[in-house]
Amino acid sequence: MESYPPQPWEMVGQAYISAWRLPVAALPALPAGVRPIVVGGSGFVVTAWVDYQEGGVLSYRELMATVPVRAGLAASITHIWVDSPVSLAGGRELWNIPKDLAEFELAHRPRFTASARSADGPIAEADYQVLGRLPFRLPTAFSVIQEGPKKSPVKVTGRLAAARSSWKIDPNGPLGYLDGRRPFASFALLDFRMRFGRAPQS
């Protein structure tokens, strides 16, 4: 098994995020006992392309899908791909995050474009146009809840920016439940700093 840094992981980078509204029956499966947030009969999925860059404990690329859940400000990661075997091993062993490997192509300027492909075939492509950003760093904190249940704290600061996005999703791939849908909101979290996980109890 690949060696990985101990938690918490201190990470830096850029994230491009979209929020989707789905019928509850179309949501991906959640860990036992974990319930999605439901509004007007609909649940939500939040997808993110993340470029973890030099300056953190690891640098790699990631695509994930999460479901906001009823446990305070929290989400459960249902699908996630990375291009780092070290990140894969750490995510699975430390936090029960179901990471798989994929190949990525990312470009940040003049627009953010991304694609991900696993050994089984294409997963998704996206294009983001950043429309404007806040002049200050926005702090936020939430939890990630995975099988177990295992609840891990996350703290992030970054420059929030409105964005417009378009997606192409393989209808036969693991995110096929989003094919034919459009996100109702997209944004970017630029130059973020993230602390994921908790320090071991002494």
Short mmCIF file of C-alpha atoms in Angstrom, two decimals, residues 11-169:
data_model
loop_
_atom_site.label_atom_id
_atom_site.label_comp_id
_atom_site.label_asym_id
_atom_site.label_seq_id
_atom_site.Cartn_x
_atom_site.Cartn_y
_atom_site.Cartn_z
CA MET A 11 -3.82 21.41 0.98
CA VAL A 12 -3.82 24.37 -1.42
CA GLY A 13 -5.20 24.82 -4.90
CA GLN A 14 -8.16 25.72 -7.10
CA ALA A 15 -11.68 24.23 -7.12
CA TYR A 16 -14.52 24.52 -9.65
CA ILE A 17 -17.88 23.48 -8.26
CA SER A 18 -21.42 22.88 -9.53
CA ALA A 19 -24.66 22.16 -7.67
CA TRP A 20 -27.40 19.97 -9.14
CA ARG A 21 -31.01 19.32 -8.10
CA LEU A 22 -32.33 15.76 -8.53
CA PRO A 23 -35.38 13.75 -7.53
CA VAL A 24 -34.62 11.89 -4.32
CA ALA A 25 -34.97 8.55 -6.12
CA ALA A 26 -32.19 9.56 -8.54
CA LEU A 27 -29.61 10.33 -5.83
CA PRO A 28 -26.63 7.99 -5.49
CA ALA A 29 -26.56 5.61 -2.52
CA LEU A 30 -25.46 6.96 0.86
CA PRO A 31 -23.91 5.19 3.86
CA ALA A 32 -26.33 3.37 6.17
CA GLY A 33 -28.19 5.77 8.46
CA VAL A 34 -27.17 8.89 6.50
CA ARG A 35 -30.05 10.90 5.03
CA PRO A 36 -29.92 13.47 2.23
CA ILE A 37 -31.12 17.04 2.60
CA VAL A 38 -34.47 17.22 0.79
CA VAL A 39 -36.27 20.40 -0.29
CA GLY A 40 -39.59 20.18 -2.10
CA GLY A 41 -39.08 16.53 -2.90
CA SER A 42 -35.62 17.08 -4.40
CA GLY A 43 -32.16 16.27 -3.16
CA PHE A 44 -28.85 17.74 -4.26
CA VAL A 45 -25.51 16.69 -5.68
CA VAL A 46 -22.42 18.91 -5.57
CA THR A 47 -19.65 18.11 -8.02
CA ALA A 48 -16.14 19.54 -7.90
CA TRP A 49 -13.02 19.55 -10.03
CA VAL A 50 -10.06 20.21 -7.76
CA ASP A 51 -6.45 20.96 -8.64
CA TYR A 52 -4.38 20.43 -5.49
CA GLN A 53 -1.17 22.33 -6.15
CA GLU A 54 2.35 22.63 -4.81
CA GLY A 55 2.48 24.06 -1.29
CA GLY A 56 0.28 21.41 0.33
CA VAL A 57 1.20 17.97 1.60
CA LEU A 58 0.21 16.45 -1.79
CA SER A 59 -0.41 17.74 -5.30
CA TYR A 60 -2.84 15.94 -7.63
CA ARG A 61 -6.11 16.35 -9.56
CA GLU A 62 -9.56 15.23 -8.48
CA LEU A 63 -13.18 14.95 -9.61
CA MET A 64 -15.84 14.16 -7.01
CA ALA A 65 -19.57 14.04 -6.48
CA THR A 66 -21.05 14.61 -3.04
CA VAL A 67 -24.53 14.64 -1.54
CA PRO A 68 -25.39 17.25 1.15
CA VAL A 69 -26.73 15.31 4.14
CA ARG A 70 -28.68 15.91 7.34
CA ALA A 71 -25.88 16.11 9.88
CA GLY A 72 -25.26 19.80 10.38
CA LEU A 73 -23.28 21.33 7.53
CA ALA A 74 -22.09 18.05 6.01
CA ALA A 75 -21.77 16.01 2.83
CA SER A 76 -21.08 12.43 1.86
CA ILE A 77 -18.71 11.69 -1.03
CA THR A 78 -20.33 9.12 -3.31
CA HIS A 79 -17.97 9.16 -6.31
CA ILE A 80 -14.39 10.39 -6.47
CA TRP A 81 -11.38 10.00 -8.75
CA VAL A 82 -7.79 11.15 -8.30
CA ASP A 83 -4.59 10.76 -10.28
CA SER A 84 -2.47 9.98 -7.21
CA PRO A 85 -2.11 6.46 -5.76
CA VAL A 86 -0.90 8.08 -2.52
CA SER A 87 -4.09 10.17 -2.24
CA LEU A 88 -6.18 7.11 -3.08
CA ALA A 89 -4.60 5.05 -0.31
CA GLY A 90 -4.88 7.84 2.28
CA GLY A 91 -8.45 8.71 1.39
CA ARG A 92 -9.62 5.13 1.71
CA GLU A 93 -7.72 4.24 4.87
CA LEU A 94 -8.02 7.47 6.86
CA TRP A 95 -11.57 8.57 6.00
CA ASN A 96 -13.34 5.74 4.12
CA ILE A 97 -13.49 7.94 1.02
CA PRO A 98 -14.06 5.63 -2.00
CA LYS A 99 -11.32 7.04 -4.24
CA ASP A 100 -10.54 5.50 -7.62
CA LEU A 101 -7.87 6.39 -10.16
CA ALA A 102 -8.43 8.42 -13.33
CA GLU A 103 -6.48 10.42 -15.89
CA PHE A 104 -7.13 14.15 -16.05
CA GLU A 105 -6.61 17.01 -18.46
CA LEU A 106 -6.96 20.45 -16.84
CA ALA A 107 -6.37 23.96 -18.13
CA HIS A 108 -6.95 27.10 -16.04
CA ARG A 109 -6.73 29.94 -18.56
CA PRO A 110 -8.38 31.68 -20.27
CA ARG A 111 -11.22 29.42 -19.07
CA PHE A 112 -11.08 26.40 -16.82
CA THR A 113 -11.54 23.21 -18.81
CA ALA A 114 -11.34 19.69 -17.47
CA SER A 115 -11.82 16.08 -18.45
CA ALA A 116 -11.49 12.82 -16.54
CA ARG A 117 -11.19 9.28 -17.82
CA SER A 118 -10.89 6.05 -15.85
CA ALA A 119 -9.70 2.66 -17.04
CA ASP A 120 -13.35 1.90 -17.86
CA GLY A 121 -13.79 4.91 -20.15
CA PRO A 122 -14.65 8.63 -20.08
CA ILE A 123 -16.33 10.06 -16.98
CA ALA A 124 -17.01 13.73 -17.63
CA GLU A 125 -15.83 16.97 -19.22
CA ALA A 126 -16.55 20.52 -18.08
CA ASP A 127 -15.91 24.13 -19.05
CA TYR A 128 -16.09 27.00 -16.52
CA GLN A 129 -16.09 30.73 -17.14
CA VAL A 130 -15.33 32.76 -14.00
CA LEU A 131 -17.58 35.84 -13.87
CA GLY A 132 -16.31 37.74 -10.84
CA ARG A 133 -14.80 37.11 -7.45
CA LEU A 134 -15.12 38.40 -3.92
CA PRO A 135 -12.31 40.78 -2.87
CA PHE A 136 -11.69 38.85 0.36
CA ARG A 137 -11.06 35.27 1.45
CA LEU A 138 -14.18 33.46 2.60
CA PRO A 139 -13.80 30.93 5.44
CA THR A 140 -16.07 27.90 5.76
CA ALA A 141 -16.18 24.69 7.77
CA PHE A 142 -18.13 21.48 7.23
CA SER A 143 -17.88 17.73 7.76
CA VAL A 144 -17.54 14.75 5.43
CA ILE A 145 -19.47 11.65 6.51
CA GLN A 146 -18.53 8.28 5.08
CA GLU A 147 -19.23 4.61 5.79
CA GLY A 148 -18.79 3.71 9.44
CA PRO A 149 -20.06 6.29 10.03
CA LYS A 150 -16.79 8.20 9.96
CA LYS A 151 -17.14 11.98 10.32
CA SER A 152 -14.18 14.16 9.35
CA PRO A 153 -13.90 17.93 9.78
CA VAL A 154 -12.91 20.21 6.90
CA LYS A 155 -11.88 23.86 7.11
CA VAL A 156 -11.36 25.94 3.96
CA THR A 157 -10.61 29.55 3.08
CA GLY A 158 -10.49 30.89 -0.46
CA ARG A 159 -11.69 33.54 -2.89
CA LEU A 160 -15.24 32.69 -3.94
CA ALA A 161 -16.12 33.49 -7.56
CA ALA A 162 -19.34 33.20 -9.52
CA ALA A 163 -19.04 31.03 -12.62
CA ARG A 164 -20.94 29.67 -15.60
CA SER A 165 -20.37 26.04 -16.51
CA SER A 166 -21.22 23.49 -19.17
CA TRP A 167 -20.82 19.75 -18.74
CA LYS A 168 -20.58 16.66 -20.92
CA ILE A 169 -21.15 13.47 -18.93
#
